[in-house]
mmCIF file of C-alpha atoms in Angstrom:
data_model
loop_
_atom_site.group_PDB
_atom_site.id
_atom_site.type_symbol
_atom_site.label_atom_id
_atom_site.label_comp_id
_atom_site.label_asym_id
_atom_site.label_seq_id
_atom_site.Cartn_x
_atom_site.Cartn_y
_atom_site.Cartn_z
ATOM 1 C CA MET X 1 79.294 140.086 136.533
ATOM 2 C CA THR X 2 82.284 139.853 138.895
ATOM 3 C CA THR X 3 85.879 140.623 138.046
ATOM 4 C CA LEU X 4 86.605 136.887 138.427
ATOM 5 C CA ASP X 5 83.927 136.032 135.847
ATOM 6 C CA THR X 6 85.389 138.571 133.435
ATOM 7 C CA ARG X 7 88.854 137.085 133.842
ATOM 8 C CA ASP X 8 87.466 133.601 133.197
ATOM 9 C CA GLU X 9 85.822 134.798 129.984
ATOM 10 C CA VAL X 10 89.034 136.480 128.817
ATOM 11 C CA ASP X 11 91.058 133.328 129.598
ATOM 12 C CA THR X 12 88.538 131.155 127.768
ATOM 13 C CA ALA X 13 88.596 133.463 124.745
ATOM 14 C CA ARG X 14 92.394 133.325 124.636
ATOM 15 C CA GLU X 15 92.373 129.550 124.940
ATOM 16 C CA THR X 16 89.804 129.311 122.144
ATOM 17 C CA ALA X 17 91.859 131.596 119.908
ATOM 18 C CA ALA X 18 95.020 129.599 120.578
ATOM 19 C CA PHE X 19 93.228 126.348 119.781
ATOM 20 C CA VAL X 20 91.816 127.722 116.512
ATOM 21 C CA GLU X 21 95.296 128.975 115.594
ATOM 22 C CA ARG X 22 96.762 125.549 116.346
ATOM 23 C CA LEU X 23 94.268 123.735 114.134
ATOM 24 C CA PHE X 24 94.677 126.298 111.357
ATOM 25 C CA GLY X 25 98.420 125.691 111.547
ATOM 26 C CA ALA X 26 97.727 121.974 111.255
ATOM 27 C CA VAL X 27 95.703 122.629 108.093
ATOM 28 C CA LEU X 28 98.658 124.517 106.584
ATOM 29 C CA ALA X 29 101.037 121.740 107.680
ATOM 30 C CA THR X 30 98.795 119.115 106.073
ATOM 31 C CA MET X 31 98.850 121.030 102.797
ATOM 32 C CA ASP X 32 102.637 121.320 103.022
ATOM 33 C CA LEU X 33 102.858 117.572 103.616
ATOM 34 C CA GLN X 34 100.780 116.861 100.517
ATOM 35 C CA ALA X 35 102.944 119.219 98.461
ATOM 36 C CA VAL X 36 106.123 117.516 99.730
ATOM 37 C CA TYR X 37 104.584 114.161 98.804
ATOM 38 C CA LEU X 38 103.982 115.404 95.242
ATOM 39 C CA GLY X 39 107.464 116.869 94.973
ATOM 40 C CA ASP X 40 109.010 113.614 96.127
ATOM 41 C CA ARG X 41 106.900 111.286 93.987
ATOM 42 C CA LEU X 42 107.217 113.413 90.830
ATOM 43 C CA GLY X 43 110.990 113.777 91.193
ATOM 44 C CA TYR X 44 110.839 117.564 91.501
ATOM 45 C CA TYR X 45 113.198 117.842 94.457
ATOM 46 C CA ARG X 46 115.801 115.573 92.894
ATOM 47 C CA VAL X 47 116.155 117.664 89.739
ATOM 48 C CA LEU X 48 116.002 120.947 91.668
ATOM 49 C CA ALA X 49 118.894 119.670 93.794
ATOM 50 C CA GLU X 50 121.000 119.721 90.626
ATOM 51 C CA ALA X 51 120.304 123.305 89.498
ATOM 52 C CA PRO X 52 117.807 126.194 89.779
ATOM 53 C CA LEU X 53 114.980 125.764 87.242
ATOM 54 C CA THR X 54 112.060 127.570 85.694
ATOM 55 C CA SER X 55 108.651 125.923 85.659
ATOM 56 C CA ALA X 56 109.078 124.953 82.009
ATOM 57 C CA GLU X 57 112.492 123.408 82.671
ATOM 58 C CA LEU X 58 111.193 121.485 85.683
ATOM 59 C CA ALA X 59 108.236 120.161 83.686
ATOM 60 C CA ALA X 60 110.462 119.121 80.779
ATOM 61 C CA ARG X 61 112.969 117.301 82.975
ATOM 62 C CA THR X 62 110.297 115.395 84.914
ATOM 63 C CA GLY X 63 107.763 114.713 82.152
ATOM 64 C CA THR X 64 105.012 116.707 83.856
ATOM 65 C CA ALA X 65 102.686 119.540 82.831
ATOM 66 C CA GLU X 66 104.146 123.047 83.047
ATOM 67 C CA ARG X 67 101.059 124.657 84.569
ATOM 68 C CA TYR X 68 101.001 122.181 87.458
ATOM 69 C CA ALA X 69 104.769 122.463 87.886
ATOM 70 C CA ARG X 70 104.461 126.250 88.090
ATOM 71 C CA GLU X 71 101.741 126.109 90.737
ATOM 72 C CA TRP X 72 103.768 123.664 92.809
ATOM 73 C CA LEU X 73 106.910 125.811 92.534
ATOM 74 C CA GLU X 74 105.019 128.924 93.582
ATOM 75 C CA GLN X 75 103.425 127.125 96.543
ATOM 76 C CA GLN X 76 106.830 125.812 97.648
ATOM 77 C CA ALA X 77 108.307 129.307 97.470
ATOM 78 C CA VAL X 78 105.378 130.874 99.326
ATOM 79 C CA THR X 79 105.575 128.244 102.078
ATOM 80 C CA GLY X 80 109.330 128.807 102.420
ATOM 81 C CA ILE X 81 110.831 125.571 101.081
ATOM 82 C CA LEU X 82 112.147 126.905 97.756
ATOM 83 C CA ARG X 83 113.803 130.237 97.070
ATOM 84 C CA THR X 84 113.201 132.395 94.008
ATOM 85 C CA ASP X 85 113.735 135.809 92.442
ATOM 86 C CA GLN X 86 110.411 137.531 92.978
ATOM 87 C CA GLU X 87 111.176 140.268 90.454
ATOM 88 C CA GLU X 88 111.075 137.927 87.460
ATOM 89 C CA GLY X 89 107.881 137.079 85.592
ATOM 90 C CA ALA X 90 106.160 133.744 86.182
ATOM 91 C CA ALA X 91 107.679 132.115 83.098
ATOM 92 C CA GLU X 92 111.245 133.370 83.708
ATOM 93 C CA ARG X 93 111.360 132.903 87.464
ATOM 94 C CA ARG X 94 113.934 130.324 88.623
ATOM 95 C CA TYR X 95 113.528 128.302 91.794
ATOM 96 C CA THR X 96 116.309 127.000 94.020
ATOM 97 C CA LEU X 97 116.290 124.169 96.561
ATOM 98 C CA PRO X 98 118.469 125.372 99.482
ATOM 99 C CA THR X 99 121.493 123.203 100.161
ATOM 100 C CA ALA X 100 120.324 122.611 103.737
ATOM 101 C CA TYR X 101 117.143 120.958 102.430
ATOM 102 C CA VAL X 102 118.751 118.624 99.884
ATOM 103 C CA GLY X 103 119.498 115.833 102.376
ATOM 104 C CA PRO X 104 116.116 115.851 104.120
ATOM 105 C CA LEU X 105 114.260 115.824 100.799
ATOM 106 C CA THR X 106 116.450 113.749 98.448
ATOM 107 C CA ASP X 107 119.171 111.713 100.210
ATOM 108 C CA VAL X 108 117.747 108.267 101.026
ATOM 109 C CA LEU X 109 120.596 107.545 103.474
ATOM 110 C CA ASP X 110 120.513 110.881 105.315
ATOM 111 C CA LEU X 111 119.439 110.363 108.950
ATOM 112 C CA GLY X 112 117.336 113.506 108.553
ATOM 113 C CA HIS X 113 115.560 112.243 105.424
ATOM 114 C CA VAL X 114 111.962 113.293 106.167
ATOM 115 C CA ALA X 115 110.326 112.861 102.757
ATOM 116 C CA PRO X 116 109.366 109.219 103.524
ATOM 117 C CA PHE X 117 107.336 110.375 106.522
ATOM 118 C CA ALA X 118 105.220 112.449 104.151
ATOM 119 C CA ARG X 119 104.715 109.447 101.884
ATOM 120 C CA ALA X 120 103.788 107.111 104.728
ATOM 121 C CA THR X 121 101.398 109.596 106.306
ATOM 122 C CA ILE X 122 99.636 110.304 103.017
ATOM 123 C CA GLY X 123 99.420 106.540 102.507
ATOM 124 C CA PHE X 124 97.722 106.112 105.873
ATOM 125 C CA VAL X 125 95.281 108.947 105.275
ATOM 126 C CA LYS X 126 94.241 107.493 101.903
ATOM 127 C CA GLN X 127 92.557 104.669 103.792
ATOM 128 C CA VAL X 128 90.568 106.885 106.161
ATOM 129 C CA ASP X 129 87.249 105.416 104.964
ATOM 130 C CA LEU X 130 88.437 101.903 105.821
ATOM 131 C CA LEU X 131 89.726 103.178 109.153
ATOM 132 C CA GLN X 132 86.399 104.829 109.955
ATOM 133 C CA GLU X 133 84.644 101.523 109.291
ATOM 134 C CA ALA X 134 87.148 99.727 111.546
ATOM 135 C CA PHE X 135 86.359 102.180 114.337
ATOM 136 C CA ARG X 136 82.673 101.358 113.987
ATOM 137 C CA THR X 137 82.989 97.585 113.735
ATOM 138 C CA GLY X 138 86.098 96.799 115.785
ATOM 139 C CA GLY X 139 87.767 95.333 112.684
ATOM 140 C CA GLY X 140 91.074 96.412 111.216
ATOM 141 C CA VAL X 141 93.039 97.724 108.254
ATOM 142 C CA CYS X 142 96.105 95.635 107.385
ATOM 143 C CA TRP X 143 99.335 96.751 105.703
ATOM 144 C CA GLU X 144 98.217 95.130 102.449
ATOM 145 C CA GLN X 145 95.155 97.409 102.427
ATOM 146 C CA HIS X 146 97.248 100.486 103.207
ATOM 147 C CA GLY X 147 99.179 99.892 99.995
ATOM 148 C CA ALA X 148 102.540 100.875 98.553
ATOM 149 C CA ASP X 149 102.783 104.431 99.877
ATOM 150 C CA ALA X 150 102.380 103.361 103.497
ATOM 151 C CA ARG X 151 104.549 100.263 103.139
ATOM 152 C CA GLU X 152 107.366 101.904 101.173
ATOM 153 C CA GLY X 153 107.236 105.192 103.057
ATOM 154 C CA GLN X 154 107.585 103.478 106.414
ATOM 155 C CA ALA X 155 110.479 101.333 105.173
ATOM 156 C CA ALA X 156 112.256 104.322 103.631
ATOM 157 C CA ALA X 157 111.925 106.256 106.888
ATOM 158 C CA ASN X 158 113.909 103.552 108.731
ATOM 159 C CA ARG X 159 116.362 102.834 105.922
ATOM 160 C CA PRO X 160 119.031 105.390 107.001
ATOM 161 C CA LEU X 161 119.079 103.932 110.526
ATOM 162 C CA PHE X 162 119.256 100.325 109.360
ATOM 163 C CA LEU X 163 122.007 100.967 106.800
ATOM 164 C CA GLY X 164 123.892 103.301 109.139
ATOM 165 C CA PRO X 165 123.930 103.358 112.956
ATOM 166 C CA LEU X 166 122.458 99.866 113.388
ATOM 167 C CA GLY X 167 125.573 98.126 112.068
ATOM 168 C CA ARG X 168 128.103 100.860 112.811
ATOM 169 C CA GLU X 169 127.141 101.709 116.400
ATOM 170 C CA TYR X 170 124.186 99.869 117.909
ATOM 171 C CA LEU X 171 125.024 96.202 117.367
ATOM 172 C CA PRO X 172 128.770 96.694 118.047
ATOM 173 C CA SER X 173 127.739 98.045 121.474
ATOM 174 C CA ILE X 174 126.371 94.588 122.395
ATOM 175 C CA PRO X 175 129.659 92.651 122.811
ATOM 176 C CA ASP X 176 128.473 89.044 122.560
ATOM 177 C CA VAL X 177 126.141 89.760 119.635
ATOM 178 C CA ASP X 178 128.873 91.706 117.832
ATOM 179 C CA ALA X 179 131.360 88.867 118.370
ATOM 180 C CA ALA X 180 128.925 86.210 117.158
ATOM 181 C CA LEU X 181 128.086 88.102 113.979
ATOM 182 C CA ARG X 182 131.727 88.867 113.218
ATOM 183 C CA ALA X 183 132.402 85.134 113.540
ATOM 184 C CA GLY X 184 129.822 84.321 110.857
ATOM 185 C CA GLY X 185 126.750 83.976 113.039
ATOM 186 C CA ARG X 186 123.212 83.259 111.880
ATOM 187 C CA VAL X 187 120.531 85.929 112.235
ATOM 188 C CA ALA X 188 116.732 85.785 112.121
ATOM 189 C CA ASP X 189 115.038 89.124 111.369
ATOM 190 C CA ILE X 190 111.368 88.874 112.337
ATOM 191 C CA GLY X 191 108.959 91.257 110.618
ATOM 192 C CA CYS X 192 111.705 92.304 108.201
ATOM 193 C CA GLY X 193 109.442 94.393 105.962
ATOM 194 C CA LEU X 194 111.280 95.627 102.871
ATOM 195 C CA GLY X 195 114.513 94.131 104.159
ATOM 196 C CA TRP X 196 116.669 97.121 105.081
ATOM 197 C CA SER X 197 117.411 95.825 108.592
ATOM 198 C CA SER X 198 118.522 92.430 107.247
ATOM 199 C CA ILE X 199 120.622 94.076 104.542
ATOM 200 C CA GLY X 200 122.158 96.520 107.018
ATOM 201 C CA ILE X 201 123.254 93.642 109.263
ATOM 202 C CA ALA X 202 124.737 91.745 106.315
ATOM 203 C CA LEU X 203 126.654 94.803 105.089
ATOM 204 C CA ALA X 204 128.063 95.467 108.553
ATOM 205 C CA TYR X 205 128.995 91.817 109.142
ATOM 206 C CA PRO X 206 130.378 90.294 105.905
ATOM 207 C CA ASP X 207 130.526 86.756 107.308
ATOM 208 C CA ALA X 208 127.027 86.666 108.841
ATOM 209 C CA THR X 209 123.971 85.113 107.201
ATOM 210 C CA VAL X 210 120.457 86.480 107.665
ATOM 211 C CA ASP X 211 116.982 85.018 107.288
ATOM 212 C CA GLY X 212 114.269 87.670 107.063
ATOM 213 C CA TYR X 213 110.673 86.695 107.792
ATOM 214 C CA ASP X 214 107.498 88.651 107.058
ATOM 215 C CA VAL X 215 103.857 87.789 106.368
ATOM 216 C CA ASP X 216 103.456 90.555 103.730
ATOM 217 C CA ALA X 217 104.313 89.102 100.307
ATOM 218 C CA PRO X 218 104.869 92.457 98.500
ATOM 219 C CA SER X 219 107.308 93.485 101.228
ATOM 220 C CA VAL X 220 109.289 90.268 100.883
ATOM 221 C CA GLU X 221 109.374 90.597 97.090
ATOM 222 C CA ALA X 222 110.788 94.115 97.425
ATOM 223 C CA ALA X 223 113.270 92.933 100.075
ATOM 224 C CA ARG X 224 114.663 90.337 97.692
ATOM 225 C CA ARG X 225 115.210 93.036 95.037
ATOM 226 C CA HIS X 226 116.939 95.259 97.561
ATOM 227 C CA ALA X 227 119.251 92.429 98.656
ATOM 228 C CA ARG X 228 120.229 91.759 95.039
ATOM 229 C CA ASP X 229 120.901 95.433 94.433
ATOM 230 C CA ALA X 230 123.032 95.594 97.584
ATOM 231 C CA GLY X 231 125.002 92.491 96.540
ATOM 232 C CA VAL X 232 124.150 90.481 99.662
ATOM 233 C CA ASP X 233 121.527 88.083 98.287
ATOM 234 C CA ASP X 234 124.018 85.213 98.660
ATOM 235 C CA ARG X 235 123.865 85.681 102.451
ATOM 236 C CA VAL X 236 120.409 87.186 102.983
ATOM 237 C CA ARG X 237 117.262 85.177 102.299
ATOM 238 C CA PHE X 238 113.724 86.415 102.717
ATOM 239 C CA HIS X 239 110.689 84.256 103.474
ATOM 240 C CA VAL X 240 106.956 84.882 103.395
ATOM 241 C CA ALA X 241 106.160 83.175 106.669
ATOM 242 C CA ASP X 242 104.607 83.558 110.078
ATOM 243 C CA VAL X 243 107.399 83.085 112.588
ATOM 244 C CA ALA X 244 105.209 80.732 114.618
ATOM 245 C CA ALA X 245 105.350 78.348 111.638
ATOM 246 C CA VAL X 246 109.096 78.792 111.200
ATOM 247 C CA ILE X 247 109.945 76.946 114.404
ATOM 248 C CA ASP X 248 108.505 73.779 112.863
ATOM 249 C CA ASP X 249 111.144 73.980 110.094
ATOM 250 C CA SER X 250 114.093 71.788 111.099
ATOM 251 C CA ALA X 251 116.408 74.041 109.050
ATOM 252 C CA ALA X 252 115.379 77.168 110.947
ATOM 253 C CA GLY X 253 117.136 77.470 114.295
ATOM 254 C CA PRO X 254 119.049 77.885 116.393
ATOM 255 C CA TYR X 255 120.139 81.409 115.530
ATOM 256 C CA ASP X 256 122.920 83.396 117.171
ATOM 257 C CA ALA X 257 120.686 86.468 117.222
ATOM 258 C CA VAL X 258 116.956 86.939 116.691
ATOM 259 C CA PHE X 259 115.742 90.489 116.071
ATOM 260 C CA ALA X 260 112.350 92.179 115.854
ATOM 261 C CA PHE X 261 112.737 95.737 114.623
ATOM 262 C CA GLU X 262 109.725 97.999 115.205
ATOM 263 C CA CYS X 263 107.107 95.313 114.685
ATOM 264 C CA VAL X 264 106.116 93.745 118.024
ATOM 265 C CA HIS X 265 103.529 96.453 118.671
ATOM 266 C CA ASP X 266 101.888 95.621 115.314
ATOM 267 C CA LEU X 267 101.428 91.945 116.076
ATOM 268 C CA ALA X 268 98.060 90.409 116.792
ATOM 269 C CA ASP X 269 99.817 87.751 118.894
ATOM 270 C CA PRO X 270 102.977 89.335 120.333
ATOM 271 C CA VAL X 271 103.309 86.688 123.029
ATOM 272 C CA GLY X 272 103.217 83.855 120.489
ATOM 273 C CA VAL X 273 105.815 85.555 118.287
ATOM 274 C CA LEU X 274 108.120 86.304 121.212
ATOM 275 C CA ALA X 275 107.836 82.666 122.319
ATOM 276 C CA ALA X 276 108.785 81.567 118.806
ATOM 277 C CA MET X 277 111.747 83.958 118.839
ATOM 278 C CA ARG X 278 112.886 82.385 122.118
ATOM 279 C CA GLU X 279 112.804 78.949 120.507
ATOM 280 C CA LEU X 280 114.649 80.175 117.417
ATOM 281 C CA ALA X 281 117.406 81.590 119.627
ATOM 282 C CA GLY X 282 117.867 78.284 121.454
ATOM 283 C CA ASP X 283 119.957 78.180 124.608
ATOM 284 C CA ARG X 284 122.647 80.663 123.553
ATOM 285 C CA GLY X 285 121.184 83.064 120.985
ATOM 286 C CA ALA X 286 120.308 86.664 121.812
ATOM 287 C CA VAL X 287 116.774 88.033 121.406
ATOM 288 C CA ILE X 288 116.677 91.772 120.693
ATOM 289 C CA VAL X 289 113.562 93.910 120.220
ATOM 290 C CA MET X 290 113.623 97.471 118.897
ATOM 291 C CA ASP X 291 110.407 99.381 119.454
ATOM 292 C CA GLU X 292 109.181 102.919 120.023
ATOM 293 C CA ARG X 293 110.735 105.070 122.735
ATOM 294 C CA VAL X 294 107.406 106.132 124.212
ATOM 295 C CA ALA X 295 107.019 107.480 127.733
ATOM 296 C CA GLU X 296 107.149 105.046 130.637
ATOM 297 C CA THR X 297 103.601 106.016 131.645
ATOM 298 C CA PHE X 298 100.662 107.831 130.086
ATOM 299 C CA THR X 299 100.931 111.604 130.557
ATOM 300 C CA ALA X 300 98.741 114.194 128.888
ATOM 301 C CA PRO X 301 99.666 116.392 127.182
ATOM 302 C CA GLY X 302 102.684 114.473 125.912
ATOM 303 C CA ASP X 303 105.863 115.464 124.082
ATOM 304 C CA ASP X 304 106.315 115.401 120.306
ATOM 305 C CA VAL X 305 107.532 111.783 120.237
ATOM 306 C CA GLU X 306 104.455 110.683 122.164
ATOM 307 C CA ARG X 307 102.219 112.667 119.794
ATOM 308 C CA LEU X 308 103.946 111.115 116.769
ATOM 309 C CA MET X 309 103.545 107.574 118.078
ATOM 310 C CA TYR X 310 99.886 108.058 118.931
ATOM 311 C CA GLY X 311 99.398 109.464 115.447
ATOM 312 C CA TYR X 312 100.940 106.361 113.886
ATOM 313 C CA SER X 313 98.858 104.167 116.155
ATOM 314 C CA LEU X 314 95.623 105.955 115.339
ATOM 315 C CA LEU X 315 96.165 105.942 111.575
ATOM 316 C CA CYS X 316 97.882 102.600 111.063
ATOM 317 C CA CYS X 317 99.371 100.333 113.708
ATOM 318 C CA LEU X 318 96.417 99.651 115.982
ATOM 319 C CA ALA X 319 94.173 98.904 113.012
ATOM 320 C CA ASP X 320 96.816 96.637 111.484
ATOM 321 C CA GLY X 321 97.077 94.657 114.715
ATOM 322 C CA MET X 322 93.301 94.383 114.897
ATOM 323 C CA SER X 323 93.022 93.172 111.296
ATOM 324 C CA ARG X 324 93.649 89.658 112.603
ATOM 325 C CA ALA X 325 91.647 88.026 115.375
ATOM 326 C CA PRO X 326 92.093 87.383 118.194
ATOM 327 C CA SER X 327 94.333 90.382 118.732
ATOM 328 C CA ALA X 328 96.270 91.836 121.644
ATOM 329 C CA ALA X 329 95.408 95.256 120.131
ATOM 330 C CA THR X 330 98.659 96.795 121.367
ATOM 331 C CA GLY X 331 99.051 99.837 119.117
ATOM 332 C CA THR X 332 102.217 101.819 118.507
ATOM 333 C CA VAL X 333 102.416 103.103 122.085
ATOM 334 C CA MET X 334 103.821 99.921 123.617
ATOM 335 C CA ARG X 335 105.274 101.002 126.931
ATOM 336 C CA PRO X 336 108.159 99.067 128.540
ATOM 337 C CA ALA X 337 105.842 97.512 131.112
ATOM 338 C CA THR X 338 103.689 96.084 128.329
ATOM 339 C CA LEU X 339 106.674 94.476 126.608
ATOM 340 C CA ARG X 340 107.863 93.070 129.931
ATOM 341 C CA ARG X 341 104.454 91.472 130.435
ATOM 342 C CA TYR X 342 104.451 89.983 126.939
ATOM 343 C CA ALA X 343 108.001 88.677 127.444
ATOM 344 C CA ALA X 344 107.137 87.034 130.760
ATOM 345 C CA GLU X 345 104.105 85.353 129.207
ATOM 346 C CA ALA X 346 106.360 84.126 126.384
ATOM 347 C CA GLY X 347 108.699 82.440 128.863
ATOM 348 C CA PHE X 348 111.487 84.998 129.218
ATOM 349 C CA THR X 349 112.834 85.615 132.702
ATOM 350 C CA GLY X 350 113.806 89.248 132.263
ATOM 351 C CA VAL X 351 113.964 92.279 129.976
ATOM 352 C CA GLU X 352 116.951 94.624 129.848
ATOM 353 C CA ILE X 353 116.780 98.064 128.245
ATOM 354 C CA LEU X 354 120.061 98.423 126.371
ATOM 355 C CA ASP X 355 122.176 101.563 126.624
ATOM 356 C CA ILE X 356 121.588 102.652 123.025
ATOM 357 C CA ALA X 357 120.766 106.318 122.474
ATOM 358 C CA ASN X 358 118.061 107.052 119.904
ATOM 359 C CA ASP X 359 115.351 109.700 120.024
ATOM 360 C CA PHE X 360 112.652 107.419 118.631
ATOM 361 C CA PHE X 361 113.531 103.821 119.542
ATOM 362 C CA ARG X 362 114.369 101.687 122.573
ATOM 363 C CA PHE X 363 116.377 98.492 122.307
ATOM 364 C CA TYR X 364 115.389 95.647 124.630
ATOM 365 C CA ARG X 365 117.225 92.402 125.307
ATOM 366 C CA LEU X 366 114.974 89.568 126.397
ATOM 367 C CA GLY X 367 116.698 87.134 128.777
#
C-alpha cells in the first residue's frame, strides 16, 4: 500500500467520523426539539419564567404529573436550557429558566421567539407516513392533513414579524403603499393563514381596511378570533375563498395594495393566483410578494437558511403544493428567477426586489 493510499484511508476515516458525529448531534437536537415542544405545549416555560420551581411545584401549577415533570426538568438541565442546584435532592431541587431564554421560549411577540418552530416541525414530522406515501405516489399532504401543530406553529413563527417590523418598518419604506394605507386604502391579503399579517397591517394603519383570503377554513376561523381579540374586526374581514374566484365578486377590487406573504411557493397554480392579484390591484394598486430569501442559484452545500428552506420544503411545502392537481410543484425554495417567470406568465411586465433587509424573506414588487 502506498503512502497516498494510506492518506486516503485516513481522510476517509476522518470524514466518516465527522459524518457520524453530525448525525448523532442531529439526534440530540431532535430530542431537544421534542422536549421544547412539550415544555411549550404544557406551559412549563411560562410558569418557570415567573419563578424557580421544584418538580412538584411545576406539576401542581400546570396540572401535570410530578414524575413526568421531574424527568423533563432534569433533561432540560442536562441539555443546558434550565439551571439548577445540583447539590439538592431530586424532590428539593429548584430549576430556573435563564432570563436570556424567556423571550425565545415564552414571548409571542419577541422576534427571537423560536418555540413555534419546534411546534411546526413536530407537526410536520407527525405526518411522515402520509409524506412517505406521497413520495411513492406523487400525491401530496395538504395543510388540513398536517393539522393544528403545523398550522399554528407556522403562524406563530411569523407573528412577531407581522405585528412588528411589517407595519413599523417594511411597509413605510414603500412610499406610495405607505401613503395609500395612511389615507384609508383597501388591502387584499392573499393566503392570510391565521390572520397575523392582515391584523398587523390594520394595527399599523388605523384607517385602512383589509380583506384576508385563504382556502383553509380552520385558519380563517382562527383569524377571525384573532381580529376580534386585537380589536380590528370592524376593519379586517376574512374569507374562505380561492383568490381566483374572488375576482368574479363585483365587491372585491380594485385594491390599493394586494399582498401575498410567504404563500406563493405553496400554491398549486401560482401563475393563476398572481394573475388574479394583478386584476384585484387594477390599474393603480401595488402587488407585493414576500417569500423566502433563498440563494439566487442552487449551490451545494448551502448555508443555514438554504438548509432550513429545503427542510420546510421536504417536510411540508412541496407536498402541500402537490396535494392539488395539476400543480406547479414549486416547493419552498422558490428562487427569484422562478418568481419572475411566474410573474411574466401572469401578465406582469417586471419584478423589483425591494430594499428590505430580512434574514429569511425577500420582498418583491410586481409591476
